[in-house]
Amino acid sequence: MKFYEKQRGNCERSHAMLKKASFYACLSLFAGMALPMPLWASQTTAIVQQSAKQITGTVVDGTGTPVIGANVLQVGTTNGTITDTDGKFTLNVPAGAKLKISYIGYNDLVITIGGNNNYNITLKEDTEALDEVVVVGYGTQKKVNLTGSVATISAEKLANRTSANVTNMLAGQMPGVTVIQNTGQPGADAGVLRVRGLGTMGDASAMVVIDGVESTMSSVDPNDIENISILKDAAASAIYGVRAANGVILITTKKGSKGRAIVSYDGYVGWQSASRMPKYLDSYNYAVLMNEAYTNDGLKAPYDDTALGKFKDGSDPDYYPNSDWLGTLLSENGLFNNHHLSIKGGGDKVTYSLAFNYHDKDGLIENTNYNKFSVRANIDAQINKRLKLTTNMAVYRSNMTAPAAGISNLMHYAFRETPVTPIQLSNGNYTLFKNEHNSVAYAREGGTYKETRSNFQGNAGMELNIVDGLKLRGIAATIFNLTDNPTHTNTMTFYQAGSDTPVKQTTNSIKEYDIKSLELNLQAYLDYNKTFGKHTIGAMVGYSQIYKQTRYLQAYRKNLPNSNSLGQINAGEVTGQSTYGTEIEYALRSVFGRVNYAYDDRYLFEANLRYDGTSRFPKDNRFGAFPSFSIGWRISEEDFFKAKWVDNLKLRASWGLLGNQETVNSDGSSNYYPYQNTYVFGYDYNFGNQLTPGISISSPMANQAITWEKTDQWNVGADAAFFGNRLTFSADWFRKETRDILLQLPVPNTLGVSAPLQNAGVVRNTGIELQLGHNNRINKDWNYSVTANFSYVTTKIIDLKGGDTPGQSVGDPLWTYYGYVCDGIFQNEEEIKNHPTQTMGTPVPGDLKYRDLNGDKVIDSRDRQVLGFYFPKINFGLNLSLQYKDFDLGALLQGAADVKSAPVAEIRYAFYNGGKVTEQHLDRWTPDNPNASYPRLSMSDSKNRVTSSFWMQDASYAKLRNLQVGYSLPKQLISKYGISRLRVYCSIDNLFMISGFDGVDPEAISGNYYPLTRNYSFGVNVTF
């Protein structure tokens, strides 16, 4: 009874305060006291809604066009709705309440509810976009006040793409960002991303920061991303110091917002096909050309007319097959599906966002798959008016499966295995190509390689408003990753046609390779921002400390019992077993600061400084300072500037010094302790007729004098917006010079170990970047947007401290092809007689003719030159979107130019290593075909196979990266089911490509040759 009396008293007091509230409202209050309400709900809301009245309204823009999907929210509550396809809404609110109407691209509007029941509301376009902010290092800034070069992309540009990795989605989206996808293998298909070209001979990877913490692109699901900022110049990225030389990618994930809980589901299903593969000859034509090659080599032709006839009619597939090795290997449909469920909302004190995602994708090769399950939770809690706490947590588990033989090996096997060799005999037995391999059998039954990643990333943050304009912020974060890589190779038996006796039997084995890594990240910084009249001042000072530890453990055994059924390593035999293990750790400690100043939003200045210390370098060279300075002038804000159609015109310039602590050996392997001698055990030696355990200095040698690479970067740019932001333009010119590049200069082989890393190289990048955008709403039914971008980057080696090598010398671009210049094909003996001597072999008619570059009448290695480079100088993109009523269409075109390449040897050379022949080689030189595209055929002659300009091709291309068509069901049809949005769509990735490159996709020439894929998908977007 005491409890009842107490609650009744509370109820009566509340009733007296509200006076006009009904008894039912008071009863509701009692129920709310007895049953705890959610943190974001309030008792006042529960009472007021009982005495509300129903109002209706229409929201339009300045032209009278309905604004679809505008948010209508009662201020101070979670009571709200969105407008339908006619811009109309209905809501129950009390008299005197304030309604906030908001929509992207328009200024927010707050109205007070009076006696009317119907309201006509007009939103004004946010034409100047002065409040648009961009995420920068350790904070945000107004876009119009940026003085650095920052490229941004929103979540809408990433929606409904079929990649599990966000890197591939950035291709063609912004200038100065190059993405090269060199494989389509599920789980390994993330592209290589470079910002403003190749700035070093070592690791040129950009730094990735997710919600303020350094991470990787693969650790975030594309559906969870709110926006991405890429810091391209030194002014924008110097705040990250020793890790920022190759650009910084800032990813912000989606957060909760005040209002009712919003539940969204996005899903798609689809299938794949290889986008481009070489076309090989069938067995009959292959045999005909092989006879010709043997004849050219002075040998007897291997196939008579009877054999040729059997290849042609297919009457004896065991002895005279017509095998399509590549087509059989890539015979799967590659089905895939993705499901993303998110819930977000909140109240005045707490907002939340919770997301789940599952992705599953089969490959085109049997036993090839990738699946990933992830969960992300972001919670913000406003404890009081001064203190705010945040937490961001993400967990994912991924599994990648591939044949144990390795995708790269299988693809090269299939490129080589000939059509005259059977894949599988009529009795089901597998054969071997040249008694070596069978790519199809290895894929189907040879065992599997698996990579299982279990990853946790979490951070807790706080934001304390000390006084007006001064904030203290801090983050404590941890990342834990566990990678398990078991490889189980099966026992396999191979036969020849007509025999039941095995010709080869493989041994089964198992290898376990585990990697455990832990990273701790602590950050604290003070932020001050204040406006005094026309003066706006910002300042920030901070501290950061990072510690990372990685442990490796590997074990191997073979000859497991019970054939291929046991997969535990302790089942293997002890004889021949091997183990390996090591541990790596490093730390980074930094202080940093930034100062911003703006006068009347016209004259802009920013300075950054970071002082970094890393454990990767010796004590005397461990610390360094990385400053940057930038200025901007918004001409459009000057009194003398009278062009009303210009919304924004800004000039900016910057200089900065950046660093790179990523130490990489010449073979591409990481070297975490380049200044310390480390040791490797297991180098046993014989001493006194006894085997004695020993150790060896690891390779390469240590160097106590090294320090990080340093990059000077200048940038001049302009940003402009016209006609109410309907037309936008930006341009940048930059010069980026990296010095003290870590190289391994040549040393005598008698040293016994490889050369130490030295600060020896200098590389200069110069380029321009352009972006042009246009958007317009024609009328209430039609709107569109077009964005085009272009970048041109040149790279030049300035200094190598005498370590020049052919193709990698001062004056050359980075990563070149180096070889002979070909002047055509010799037609007769007279041409050969009058031509300088070719030292790679005596030519005959039909062979390639090489140029004598130095004029000494002898063509040898001194007559080689740079033939081209495989990193494109030019990159471009075109992003289109069109909407008509409830239909929408989007397209992304991306391309690269001024780039050279050559396919793998098994494709470009006929009968290479006893392999097969492509259709292009049908047009080969013969006395009757002197104007052929290819030289004469030979089984073993190598002089036509040296690297030369003859085999170099223009690898430029333009691709339709994505084409998507969608339809949103009318609001009036779905609202009665509690659905606010329901969209269905179909999408195609890599629909077509324009390129003169032969055989394969020119983008994928540096990978494992698993083909890039054309993806067809159907999907749905639902919001409740």
PDB file of N, CA and C in Angstrom, residues 177 212 429 605:
ATOM      1  N   VAL A 177      43.072   9.126 -56.821  1.00  0.00           N
ATOM      2  CA  VAL A 177      42.990   7.842 -56.128  1.00  0.00           C
ATOM      3  C   VAL A 177      42.933   6.739 -57.177  1.00  0.00           C
ATOM      4  N   GLY A 212      38.618   7.114 -36.017  1.00  0.00           N
ATOM      5  CA  GLY A 212      39.707   7.658 -35.232  1.00  0.00           C
ATOM      6  C   GLY A 212      40.819   6.699 -34.893  1.00  0.00           C
ATOM      7  N   ASN A 429      39.379 -41.790 -64.311  1.00  0.00           N
ATOM      8  CA  ASN A 429      40.723 -41.520 -63.799  1.00  0.00           C
ATOM      9  C   ASN A 429      41.257 -40.199 -64.361  1.00  0.00           C
ATOM     10  N   PHE A 605      43.964  30.203 -42.977  1.00  0.00           N
ATOM     11  CA  PHE A 605      45.325  29.748 -42.682  1.00  0.00           C
ATOM     12  C   PHE A 605      45.249  28.526 -41.779  1.00  0.00           C
TER      13      PHE A 605
END
